[in-house]
Tab-separated table of C-alpha atoms and ligand atoms in Angstrom:
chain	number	residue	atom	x	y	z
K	1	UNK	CA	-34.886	-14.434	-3.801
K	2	UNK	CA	-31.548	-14.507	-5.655
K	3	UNK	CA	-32.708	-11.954	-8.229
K	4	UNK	CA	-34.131	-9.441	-5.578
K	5	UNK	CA	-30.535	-9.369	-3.923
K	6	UNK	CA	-29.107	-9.197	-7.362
K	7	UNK	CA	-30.125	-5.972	-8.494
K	8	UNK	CA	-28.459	-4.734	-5.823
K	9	UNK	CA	-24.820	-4.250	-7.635
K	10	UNK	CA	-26.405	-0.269	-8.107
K	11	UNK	CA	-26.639	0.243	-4.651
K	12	UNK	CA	-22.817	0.618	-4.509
K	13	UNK	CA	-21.507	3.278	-6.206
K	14	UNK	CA	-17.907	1.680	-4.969
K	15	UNK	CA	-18.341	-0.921	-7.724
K	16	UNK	CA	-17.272	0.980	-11.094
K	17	UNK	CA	-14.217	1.417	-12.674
K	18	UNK	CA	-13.243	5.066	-13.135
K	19	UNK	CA	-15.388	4.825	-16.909
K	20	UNK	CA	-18.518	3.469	-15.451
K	21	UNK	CA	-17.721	-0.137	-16.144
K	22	UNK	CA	-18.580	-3.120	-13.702
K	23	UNK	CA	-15.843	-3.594	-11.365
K	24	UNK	CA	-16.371	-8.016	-10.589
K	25	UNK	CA	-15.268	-6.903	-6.897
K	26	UNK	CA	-15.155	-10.671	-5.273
K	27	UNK	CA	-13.129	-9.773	-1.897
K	28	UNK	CA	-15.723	-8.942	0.351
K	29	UNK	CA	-14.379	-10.878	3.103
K	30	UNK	CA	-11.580	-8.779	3.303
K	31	UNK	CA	-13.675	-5.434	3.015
K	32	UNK	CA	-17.300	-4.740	1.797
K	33	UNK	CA	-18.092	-2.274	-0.012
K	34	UNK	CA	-20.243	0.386	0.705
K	35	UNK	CA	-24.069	0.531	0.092
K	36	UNK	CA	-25.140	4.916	-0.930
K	37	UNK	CA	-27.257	4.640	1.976
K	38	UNK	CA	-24.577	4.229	4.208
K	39	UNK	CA	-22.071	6.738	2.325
K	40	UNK	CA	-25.299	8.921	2.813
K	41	UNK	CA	-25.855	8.475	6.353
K	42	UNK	CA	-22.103	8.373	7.935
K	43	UNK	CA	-21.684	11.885	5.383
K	44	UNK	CA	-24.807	13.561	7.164
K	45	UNK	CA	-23.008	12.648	10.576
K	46	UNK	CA	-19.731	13.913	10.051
K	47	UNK	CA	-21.742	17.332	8.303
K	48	UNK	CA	-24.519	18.783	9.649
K	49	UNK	CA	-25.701	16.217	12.047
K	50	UNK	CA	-21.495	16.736	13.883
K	51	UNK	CA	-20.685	17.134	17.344
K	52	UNK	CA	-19.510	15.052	19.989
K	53	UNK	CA	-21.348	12.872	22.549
K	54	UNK	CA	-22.173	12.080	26.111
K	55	UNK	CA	-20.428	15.236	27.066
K	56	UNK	CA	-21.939	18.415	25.448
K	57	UNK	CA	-25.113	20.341	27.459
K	58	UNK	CA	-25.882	21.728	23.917
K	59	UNK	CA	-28.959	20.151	21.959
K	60	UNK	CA	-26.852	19.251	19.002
K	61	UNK	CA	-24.607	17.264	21.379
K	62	UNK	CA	-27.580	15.340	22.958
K	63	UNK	CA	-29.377	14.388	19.624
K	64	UNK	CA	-26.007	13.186	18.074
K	65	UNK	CA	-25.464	10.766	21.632
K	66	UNK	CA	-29.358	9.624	21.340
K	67	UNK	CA	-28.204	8.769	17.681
K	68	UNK	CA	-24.906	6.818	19.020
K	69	UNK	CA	-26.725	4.640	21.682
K	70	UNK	CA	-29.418	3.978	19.188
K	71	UNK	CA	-27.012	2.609	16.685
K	72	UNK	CA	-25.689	0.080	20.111
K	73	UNK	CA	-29.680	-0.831	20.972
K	74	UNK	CA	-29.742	-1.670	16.931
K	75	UNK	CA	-26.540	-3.232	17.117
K	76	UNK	CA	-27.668	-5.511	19.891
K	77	UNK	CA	-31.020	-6.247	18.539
K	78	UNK	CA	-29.365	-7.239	15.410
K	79	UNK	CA	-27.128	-10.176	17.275
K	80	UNK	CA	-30.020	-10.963	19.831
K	81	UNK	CA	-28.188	-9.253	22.738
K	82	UNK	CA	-29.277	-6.564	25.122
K	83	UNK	CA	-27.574	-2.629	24.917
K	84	UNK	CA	-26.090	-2.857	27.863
K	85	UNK	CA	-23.826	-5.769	26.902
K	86	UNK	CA	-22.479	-4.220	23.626
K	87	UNK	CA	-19.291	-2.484	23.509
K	88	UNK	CA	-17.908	-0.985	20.875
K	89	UNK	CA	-14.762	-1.318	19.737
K	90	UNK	CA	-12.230	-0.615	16.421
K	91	UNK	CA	-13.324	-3.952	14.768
K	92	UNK	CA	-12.962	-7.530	15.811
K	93	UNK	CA	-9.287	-7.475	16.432
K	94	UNK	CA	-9.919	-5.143	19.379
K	95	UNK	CA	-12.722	-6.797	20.825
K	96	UNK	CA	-10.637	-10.156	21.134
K	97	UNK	CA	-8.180	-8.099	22.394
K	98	UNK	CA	-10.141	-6.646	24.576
K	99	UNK	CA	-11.301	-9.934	26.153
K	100	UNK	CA	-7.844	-11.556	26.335
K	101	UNK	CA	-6.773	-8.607	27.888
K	102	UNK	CA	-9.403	-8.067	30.632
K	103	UNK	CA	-11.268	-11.141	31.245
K	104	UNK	CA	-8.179	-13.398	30.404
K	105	UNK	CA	-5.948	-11.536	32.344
K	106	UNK	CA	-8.385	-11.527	35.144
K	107	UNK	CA	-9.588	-14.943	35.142
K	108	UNK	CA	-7.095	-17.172	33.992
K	109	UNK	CA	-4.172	-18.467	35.395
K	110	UNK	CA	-0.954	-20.925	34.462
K	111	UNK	CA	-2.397	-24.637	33.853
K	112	UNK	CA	-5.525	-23.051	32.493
K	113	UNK	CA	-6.138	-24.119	28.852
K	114	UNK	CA	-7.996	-22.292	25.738
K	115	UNK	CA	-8.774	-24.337	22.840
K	116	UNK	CA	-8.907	-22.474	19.619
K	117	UNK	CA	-8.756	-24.375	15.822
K	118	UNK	CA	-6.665	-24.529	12.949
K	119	UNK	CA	-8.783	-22.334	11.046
K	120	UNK	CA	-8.718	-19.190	13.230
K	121	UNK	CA	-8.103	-15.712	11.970
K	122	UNK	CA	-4.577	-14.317	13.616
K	123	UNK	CA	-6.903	-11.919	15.352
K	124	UNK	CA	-8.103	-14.929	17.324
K	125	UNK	CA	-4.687	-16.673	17.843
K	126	UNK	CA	-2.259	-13.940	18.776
K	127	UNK	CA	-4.140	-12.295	21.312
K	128	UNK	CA	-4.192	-15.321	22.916
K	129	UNK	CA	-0.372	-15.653	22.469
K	130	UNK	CA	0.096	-12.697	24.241
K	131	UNK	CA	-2.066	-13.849	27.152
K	132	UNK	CA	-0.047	-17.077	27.227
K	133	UNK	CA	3.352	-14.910	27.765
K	134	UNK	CA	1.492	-13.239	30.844
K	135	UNK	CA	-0.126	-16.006	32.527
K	136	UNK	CA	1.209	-19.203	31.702
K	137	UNK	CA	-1.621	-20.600	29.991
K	138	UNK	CA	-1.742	-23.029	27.538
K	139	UNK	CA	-3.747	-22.892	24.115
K	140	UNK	CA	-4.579	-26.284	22.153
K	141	UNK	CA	-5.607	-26.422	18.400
K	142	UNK	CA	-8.935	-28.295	17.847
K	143	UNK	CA	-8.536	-30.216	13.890
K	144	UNK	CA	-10.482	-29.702	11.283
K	145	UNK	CA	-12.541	-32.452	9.473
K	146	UNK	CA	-10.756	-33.237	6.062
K	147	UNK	CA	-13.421	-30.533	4.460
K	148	UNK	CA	-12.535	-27.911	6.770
K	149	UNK	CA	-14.959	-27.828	9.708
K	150	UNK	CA	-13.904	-27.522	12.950
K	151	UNK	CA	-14.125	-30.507	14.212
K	152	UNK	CA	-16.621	-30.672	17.051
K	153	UNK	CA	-15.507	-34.270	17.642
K	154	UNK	CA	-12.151	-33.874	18.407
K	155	UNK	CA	-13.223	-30.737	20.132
K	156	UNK	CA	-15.393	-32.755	22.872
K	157	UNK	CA	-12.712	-35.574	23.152
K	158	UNK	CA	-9.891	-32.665	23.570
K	159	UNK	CA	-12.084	-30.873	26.292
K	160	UNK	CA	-11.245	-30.799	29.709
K	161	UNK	CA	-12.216	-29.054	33.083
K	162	UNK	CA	-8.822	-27.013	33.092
K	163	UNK	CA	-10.166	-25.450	30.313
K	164	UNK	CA	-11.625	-22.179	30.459
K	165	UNK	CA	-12.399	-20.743	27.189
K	166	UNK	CA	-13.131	-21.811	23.448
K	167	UNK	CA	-12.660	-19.531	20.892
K	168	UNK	CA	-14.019	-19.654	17.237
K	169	UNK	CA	-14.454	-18.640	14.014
K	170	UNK	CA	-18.368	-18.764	13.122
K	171	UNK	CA	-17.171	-18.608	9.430
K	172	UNK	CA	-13.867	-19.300	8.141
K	173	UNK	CA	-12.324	-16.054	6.331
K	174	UNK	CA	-10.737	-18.863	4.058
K	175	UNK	CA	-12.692	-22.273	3.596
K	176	UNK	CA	-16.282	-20.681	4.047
K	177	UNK	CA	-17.068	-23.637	6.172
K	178	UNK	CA	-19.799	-22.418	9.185
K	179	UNK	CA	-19.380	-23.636	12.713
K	180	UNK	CA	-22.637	-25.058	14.499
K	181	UNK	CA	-22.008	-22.427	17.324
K	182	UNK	CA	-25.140	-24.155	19.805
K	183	UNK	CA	-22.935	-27.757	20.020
K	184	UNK	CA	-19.843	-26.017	20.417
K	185	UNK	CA	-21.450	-23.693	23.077
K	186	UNK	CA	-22.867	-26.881	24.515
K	187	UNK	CA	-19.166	-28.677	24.315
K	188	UNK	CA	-17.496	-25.623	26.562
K	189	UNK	CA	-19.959	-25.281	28.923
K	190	UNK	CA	-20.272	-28.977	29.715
K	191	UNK	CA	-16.965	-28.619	31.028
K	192	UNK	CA	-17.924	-25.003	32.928
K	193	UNK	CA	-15.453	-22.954	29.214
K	194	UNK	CA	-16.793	-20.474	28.182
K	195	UNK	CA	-17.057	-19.700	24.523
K	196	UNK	CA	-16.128	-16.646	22.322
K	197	UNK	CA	-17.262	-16.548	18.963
K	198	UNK	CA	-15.659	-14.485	15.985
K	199	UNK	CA	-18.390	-13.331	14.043
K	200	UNK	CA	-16.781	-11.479	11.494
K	201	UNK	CA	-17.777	-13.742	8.819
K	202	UNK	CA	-20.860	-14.389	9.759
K	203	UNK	CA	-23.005	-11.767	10.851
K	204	UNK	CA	-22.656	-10.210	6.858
K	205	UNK	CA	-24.390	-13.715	5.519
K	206	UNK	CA	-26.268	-15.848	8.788
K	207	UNK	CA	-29.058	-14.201	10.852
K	208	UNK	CA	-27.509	-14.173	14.440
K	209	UNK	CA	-28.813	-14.513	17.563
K	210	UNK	CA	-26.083	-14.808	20.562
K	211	UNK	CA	-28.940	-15.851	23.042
K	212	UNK	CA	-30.437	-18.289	20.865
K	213	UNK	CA	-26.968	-20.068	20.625
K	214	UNK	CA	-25.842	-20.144	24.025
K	215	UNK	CA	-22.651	-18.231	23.833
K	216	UNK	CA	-20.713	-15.554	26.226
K	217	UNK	CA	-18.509	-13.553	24.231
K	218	UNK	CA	-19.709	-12.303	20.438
K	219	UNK	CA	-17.080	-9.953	18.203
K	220	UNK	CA	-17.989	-8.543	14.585
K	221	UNK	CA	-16.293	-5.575	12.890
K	222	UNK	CA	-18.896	-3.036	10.943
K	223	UNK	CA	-16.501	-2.812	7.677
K	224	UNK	CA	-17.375	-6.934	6.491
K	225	UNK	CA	-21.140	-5.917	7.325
K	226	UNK	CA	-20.949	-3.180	4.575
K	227	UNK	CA	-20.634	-0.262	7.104
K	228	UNK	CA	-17.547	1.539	8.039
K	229	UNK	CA	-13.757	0.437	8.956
K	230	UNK	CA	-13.065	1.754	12.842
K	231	UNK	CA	-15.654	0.168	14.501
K	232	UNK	CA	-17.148	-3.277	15.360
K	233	UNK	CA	-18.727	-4.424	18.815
K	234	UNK	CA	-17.762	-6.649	21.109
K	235	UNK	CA	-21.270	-8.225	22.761
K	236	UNK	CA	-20.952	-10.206	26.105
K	237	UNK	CA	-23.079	-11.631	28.831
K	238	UNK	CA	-24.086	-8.985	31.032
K	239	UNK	CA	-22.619	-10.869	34.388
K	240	UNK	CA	-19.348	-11.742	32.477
K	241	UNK	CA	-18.619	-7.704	31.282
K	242	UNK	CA	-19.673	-6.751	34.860
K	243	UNK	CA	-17.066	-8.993	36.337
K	244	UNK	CA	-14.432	-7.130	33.847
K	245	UNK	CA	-11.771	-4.861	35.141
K	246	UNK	CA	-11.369	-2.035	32.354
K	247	UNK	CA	-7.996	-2.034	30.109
K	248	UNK	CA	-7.953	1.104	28.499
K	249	UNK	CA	-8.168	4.187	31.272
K	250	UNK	CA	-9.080	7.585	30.014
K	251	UNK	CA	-12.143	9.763	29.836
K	252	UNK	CA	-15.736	8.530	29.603
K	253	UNK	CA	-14.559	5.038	31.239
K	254	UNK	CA	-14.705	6.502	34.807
K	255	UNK	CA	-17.096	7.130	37.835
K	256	UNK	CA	-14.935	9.167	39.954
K	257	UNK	CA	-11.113	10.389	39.189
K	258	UNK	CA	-9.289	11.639	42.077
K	259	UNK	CA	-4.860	11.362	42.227
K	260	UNK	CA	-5.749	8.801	44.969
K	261	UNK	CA	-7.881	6.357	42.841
K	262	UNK	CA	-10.577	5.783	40.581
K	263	UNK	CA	-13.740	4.223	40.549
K	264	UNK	CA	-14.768	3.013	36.933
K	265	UNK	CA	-18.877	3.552	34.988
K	266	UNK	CA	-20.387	-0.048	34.765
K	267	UNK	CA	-19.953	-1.559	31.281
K	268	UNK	CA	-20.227	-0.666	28.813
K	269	UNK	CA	-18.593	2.600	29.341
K	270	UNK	CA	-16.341	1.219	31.173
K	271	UNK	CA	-14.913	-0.548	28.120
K	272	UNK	CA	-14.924	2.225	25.987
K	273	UNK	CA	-12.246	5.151	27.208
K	274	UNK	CA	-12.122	8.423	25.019
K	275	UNK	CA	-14.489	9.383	22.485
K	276	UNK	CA	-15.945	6.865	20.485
K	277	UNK	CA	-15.972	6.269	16.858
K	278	UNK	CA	-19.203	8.435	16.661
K	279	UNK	CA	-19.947	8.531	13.297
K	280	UNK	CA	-18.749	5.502	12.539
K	281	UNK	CA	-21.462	4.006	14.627
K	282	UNK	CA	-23.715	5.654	12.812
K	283	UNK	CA	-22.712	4.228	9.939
K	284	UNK	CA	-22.830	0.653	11.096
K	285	UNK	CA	-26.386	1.694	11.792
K	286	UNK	CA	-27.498	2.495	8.220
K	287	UNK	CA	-25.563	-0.269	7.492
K	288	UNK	CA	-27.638	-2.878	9.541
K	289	UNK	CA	-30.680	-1.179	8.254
K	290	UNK	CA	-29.534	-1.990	4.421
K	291	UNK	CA	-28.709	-5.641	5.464
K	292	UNK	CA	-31.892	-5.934	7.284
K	293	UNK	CA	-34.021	-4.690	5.110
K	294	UNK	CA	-32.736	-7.233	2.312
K	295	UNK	CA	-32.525	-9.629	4.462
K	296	UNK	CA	-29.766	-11.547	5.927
K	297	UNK	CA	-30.841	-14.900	5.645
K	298	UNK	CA	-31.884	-13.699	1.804
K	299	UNK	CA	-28.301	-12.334	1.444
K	300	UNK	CA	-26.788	-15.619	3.135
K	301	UNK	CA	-28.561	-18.104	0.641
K	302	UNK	CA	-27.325	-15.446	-2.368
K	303	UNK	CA	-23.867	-15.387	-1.972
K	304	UNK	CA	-23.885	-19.606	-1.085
K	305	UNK	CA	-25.919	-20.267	-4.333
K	306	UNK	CA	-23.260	-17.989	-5.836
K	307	UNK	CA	-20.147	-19.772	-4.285
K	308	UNK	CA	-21.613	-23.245	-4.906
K	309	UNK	CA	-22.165	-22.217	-8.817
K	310	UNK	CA	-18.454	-20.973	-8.556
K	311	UNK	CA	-16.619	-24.211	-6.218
K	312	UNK	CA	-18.606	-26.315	-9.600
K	313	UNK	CA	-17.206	-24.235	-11.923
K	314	UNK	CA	-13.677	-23.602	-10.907
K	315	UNK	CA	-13.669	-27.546	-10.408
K	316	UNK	CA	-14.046	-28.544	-14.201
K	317	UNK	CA	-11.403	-26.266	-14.832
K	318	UNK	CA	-9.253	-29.541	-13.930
K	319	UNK	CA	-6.331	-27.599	-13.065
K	320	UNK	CA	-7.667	-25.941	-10.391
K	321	UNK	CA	-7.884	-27.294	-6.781
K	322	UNK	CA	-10.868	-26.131	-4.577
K	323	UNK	CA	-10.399	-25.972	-0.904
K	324	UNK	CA	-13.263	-25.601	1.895
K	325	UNK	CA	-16.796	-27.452	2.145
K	326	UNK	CA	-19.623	-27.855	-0.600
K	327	UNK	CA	-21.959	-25.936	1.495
K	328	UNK	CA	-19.645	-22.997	2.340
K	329	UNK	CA	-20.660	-19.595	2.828
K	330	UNK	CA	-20.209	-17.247	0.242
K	331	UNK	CA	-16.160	-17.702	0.457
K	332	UNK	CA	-14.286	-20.089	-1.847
K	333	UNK	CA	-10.740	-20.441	-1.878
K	334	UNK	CA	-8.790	-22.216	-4.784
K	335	UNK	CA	-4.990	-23.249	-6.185
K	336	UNK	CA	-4.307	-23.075	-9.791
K	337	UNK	CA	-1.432	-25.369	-11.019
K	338	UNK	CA	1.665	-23.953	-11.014
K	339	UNK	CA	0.777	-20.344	-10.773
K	340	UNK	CA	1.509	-18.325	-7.520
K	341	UNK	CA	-2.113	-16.855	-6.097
K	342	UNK	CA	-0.108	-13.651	-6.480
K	343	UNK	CA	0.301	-13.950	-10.293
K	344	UNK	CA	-3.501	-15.191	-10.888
K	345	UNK	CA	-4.259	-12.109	-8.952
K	346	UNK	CA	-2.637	-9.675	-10.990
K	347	UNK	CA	-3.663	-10.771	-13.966
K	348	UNK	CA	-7.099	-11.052	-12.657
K	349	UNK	CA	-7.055	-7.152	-11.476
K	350	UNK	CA	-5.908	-6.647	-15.268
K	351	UNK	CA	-9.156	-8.078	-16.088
K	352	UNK	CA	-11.281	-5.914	-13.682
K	353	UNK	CA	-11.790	-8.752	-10.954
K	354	UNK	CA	-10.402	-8.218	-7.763
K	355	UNK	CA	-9.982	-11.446	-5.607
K	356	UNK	CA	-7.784	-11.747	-2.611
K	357	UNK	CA	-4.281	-13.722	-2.598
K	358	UNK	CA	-2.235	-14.715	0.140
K	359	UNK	CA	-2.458	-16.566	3.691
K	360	UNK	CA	-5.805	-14.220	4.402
K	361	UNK	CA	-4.213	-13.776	8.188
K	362	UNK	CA	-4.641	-17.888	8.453
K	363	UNK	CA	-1.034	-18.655	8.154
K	364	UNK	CA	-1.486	-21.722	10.653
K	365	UNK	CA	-4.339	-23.139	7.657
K	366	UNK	CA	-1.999	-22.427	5.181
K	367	UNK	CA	0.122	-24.871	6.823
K	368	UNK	CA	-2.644	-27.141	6.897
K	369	UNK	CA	-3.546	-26.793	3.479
K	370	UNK	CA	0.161	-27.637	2.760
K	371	UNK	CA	0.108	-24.083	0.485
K	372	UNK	CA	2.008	-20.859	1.252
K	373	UNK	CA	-1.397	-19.302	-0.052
K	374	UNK	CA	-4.519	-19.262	-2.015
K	375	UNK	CA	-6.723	-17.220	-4.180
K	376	UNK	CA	-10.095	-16.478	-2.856
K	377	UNK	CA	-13.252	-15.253	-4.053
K	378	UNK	CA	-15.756	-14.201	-1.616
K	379	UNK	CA	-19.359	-12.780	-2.679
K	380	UNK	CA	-21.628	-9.903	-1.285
K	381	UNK	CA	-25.331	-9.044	-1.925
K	382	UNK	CA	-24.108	-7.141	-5.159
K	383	UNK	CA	-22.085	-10.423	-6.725
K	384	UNK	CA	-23.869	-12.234	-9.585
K	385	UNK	CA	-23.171	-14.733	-12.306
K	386	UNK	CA	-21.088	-11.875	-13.952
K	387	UNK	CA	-18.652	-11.808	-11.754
K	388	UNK	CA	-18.373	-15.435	-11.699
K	389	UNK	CA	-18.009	-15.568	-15.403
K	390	UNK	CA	-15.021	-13.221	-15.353
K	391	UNK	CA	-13.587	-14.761	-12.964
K	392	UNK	CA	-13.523	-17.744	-15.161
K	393	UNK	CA	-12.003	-15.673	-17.983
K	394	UNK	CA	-9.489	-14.408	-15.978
K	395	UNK	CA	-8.422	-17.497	-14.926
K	396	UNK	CA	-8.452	-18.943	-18.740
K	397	UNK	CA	-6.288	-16.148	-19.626
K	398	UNK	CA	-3.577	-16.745	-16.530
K	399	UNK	CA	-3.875	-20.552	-18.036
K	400	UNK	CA	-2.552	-19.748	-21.437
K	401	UNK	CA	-0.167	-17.253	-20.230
K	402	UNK	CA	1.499	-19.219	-18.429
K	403	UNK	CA	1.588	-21.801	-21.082
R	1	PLP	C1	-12.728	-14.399	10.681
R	1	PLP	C2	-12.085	-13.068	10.929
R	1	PLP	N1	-11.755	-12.728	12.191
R	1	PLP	C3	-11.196	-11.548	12.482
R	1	PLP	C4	-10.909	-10.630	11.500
R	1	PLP	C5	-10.286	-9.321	11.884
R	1	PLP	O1	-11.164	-8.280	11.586
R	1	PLP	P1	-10.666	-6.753	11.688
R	1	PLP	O2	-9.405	-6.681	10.894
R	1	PLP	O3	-11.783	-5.978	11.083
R	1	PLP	O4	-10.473	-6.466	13.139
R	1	PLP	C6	-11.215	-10.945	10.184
R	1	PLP	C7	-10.869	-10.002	9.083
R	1	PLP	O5	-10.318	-10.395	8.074
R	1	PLP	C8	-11.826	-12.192	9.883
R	1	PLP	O6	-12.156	-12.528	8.636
């Protein structure tokens, strides 16, 4: 299995240096890069395959719109949803967004309570925030075991009926550490929550399947999946987006416009005003088809075999500290003794290894952690032992440098 994904690294023509050399690219959380296919496929769409959707009587126009809602129906296949419940949206920042915005702002009211956790992405804190200043609600932090799981736990022991949403991470951008979405799906519903679940780490490395777990909002965005930046999907329960007033008003959202009032198109176009990232979705198509034809459970148990071999490694280093779970997906984060994540990542890029370094939008874990920041690696289906071995060097080198 591992060797079939490894080959992979010539798929990509992203990951050379400017004179052909391997580039040990290990921030794939932050950004995949790009498989040809999917260079191929979003260049043939923006070329000769170009025009606009939905709109255009002309046959170009109406092959290029069966192309866009074929890329939702594989979008929703791909998470276990159905078409009509998949919007799309800039990434997974807008989608939460988009749900704090309309269903929050709809549904909840001061006293009501959302319970997010210390590990969540600022994409799935602040929009909350926001909602807070509107309504009055009140958000509570669910702990984390002292691995770095969300701790399910506390979670049912915290849970109460005046709450009306739970919100988190599948996989944590930071610790790697995978929520067991079904039990916390269980947890909100038991007290009639409902949950939203940020997929963004996930859906790259775990097959998905939204039905299958039990939950009522979904959000991924298409760039972590190895497809394009602009676009992601927001999936939801077909009832729950029918219930949803719109939030952005503008063309291709509406039923009927007149200065007296307008009637809105059911979801999902009512969710998505003005023209849609068109080729972008076409994109994220080619890039589900790459994934899927690999394999994502394949790719999952690649990139943790990877990050296990790494968390072992980076540990009899001695002065390195290695945060997250043993089992965590294909993300490790790490603290070297006395030198800033900053510095190791310099000196790393000097070394043609690109990690990421910083509070990775989790400023409320780096509290946790007790660290301003950390240095992570995170794999992809193009990572191998190479990369892991430079890494290593790297790090060596930022040792003696720093005396
Ligand atoms: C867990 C998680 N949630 C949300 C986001 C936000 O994704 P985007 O910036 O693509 O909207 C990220 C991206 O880093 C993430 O890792």
């Amino acid at each position: 299995m591992l060797t079939d994904v490894v080959s992979r690294r010539a798929d990509f023509p992203g990951l050379f240096t400017a004179d052909g050399r391997p580039w040990h690219y290990l921030d794939t959380a932050a950004s995949a890069q790009k498989p040809q296919v999917v260079v191929d496929a979003t260049a043939q769409a923006i070329g000769v395959d170009y025009a606009t959707v939905h709109r255009g009587v002309y046959a170009r126009s109406a092959e290029m719109t069966l192309a866009f809602e074929a890329a939702r129906r594989k979008v929703a296949r791909f998470i276990g949803g159905q078409e009509h419940e998949v919007v799309f949206t800039r990434g997974a920042t807008e989608a939460i967004n988009l749900v704090a915005h309309s269903w929050g702002g709809s549904q909840l009211k001061a006293g009501d309570r959302v319970l997010l956790s210390t590990l969540e992405h600022h994409a799935n804190i602040v929009p909350w925030q926001l909602l807070r200043e509107r309504t009055g609600i009140a958000i509570d932090v669910c702990p984390l075991t002292p691995d770095g799981r969300i701790d399910l736990d506390a979670a049912e022991r915290m849970l109460t009926p005046a709450h009306r949403l739970v919100s988190l991470a599948h996989v944590s951008n930071v610790l790697g550490s995978t929520l067991d979405v079904a039990r916390a799906a269980a947890l909100a519903h038991g007290v009639g929550a409902r949950i939203l679940v940020d997929g963004c780490q996930a859906v790259p490395r775990l097959p998905v399947d939204v039905a299958a777990m039990g939950v009522d909002f979904y959000v991924f965005s298409a760039h972590k999946l190895y497809g394009p930046t602009g676009i992601g999907a927001l999936w939801a329960r077909a009832e729950i987006l029918e219930a949803m007033p719109p939030w952005h008003g503008g063309g291709a959202m509406i039923d009927r416009v007149t200065f007296a009032g307008t009637t809105y198109a059911p979801p999902p176009a009512r969710f998505e005003a003005g023209t849609p990232a068109i080729v972008e979705a076409i994109g994220l198509a080619a890039a589900i088809d790459y994934v899927e034809a690999l394999g994502v459970a394949a790719i999952g148990a690649h990139e943790m075999a990877l990050t296990a071999r790494a968390r072992e490694e980076l540990r009899r280093l001695n002065s390195v500290t290695v945060f997250g779970p043993d089992d965590a997906a294909g993300i490790v984060s790490f603290a070297l003794d006395g030198v800033h994540p900053h510095d190791l990542g310099t000196i790393l890029d000097e070394e043609g290894v690109a990690i990421r370094a910083g509070h990775h939008c989790a400023q409320p874990l780096m509290d946790h952690l007790g660290v301003p920041a950390t240095a992570r690696a995170s794999f992809g289906v193009y990572n191998d032992e190479s990369d892991i071995a430079a890494l290593l060097r790297g790090i060596e080198r930022t040792k003696r440098i720093f005396g």
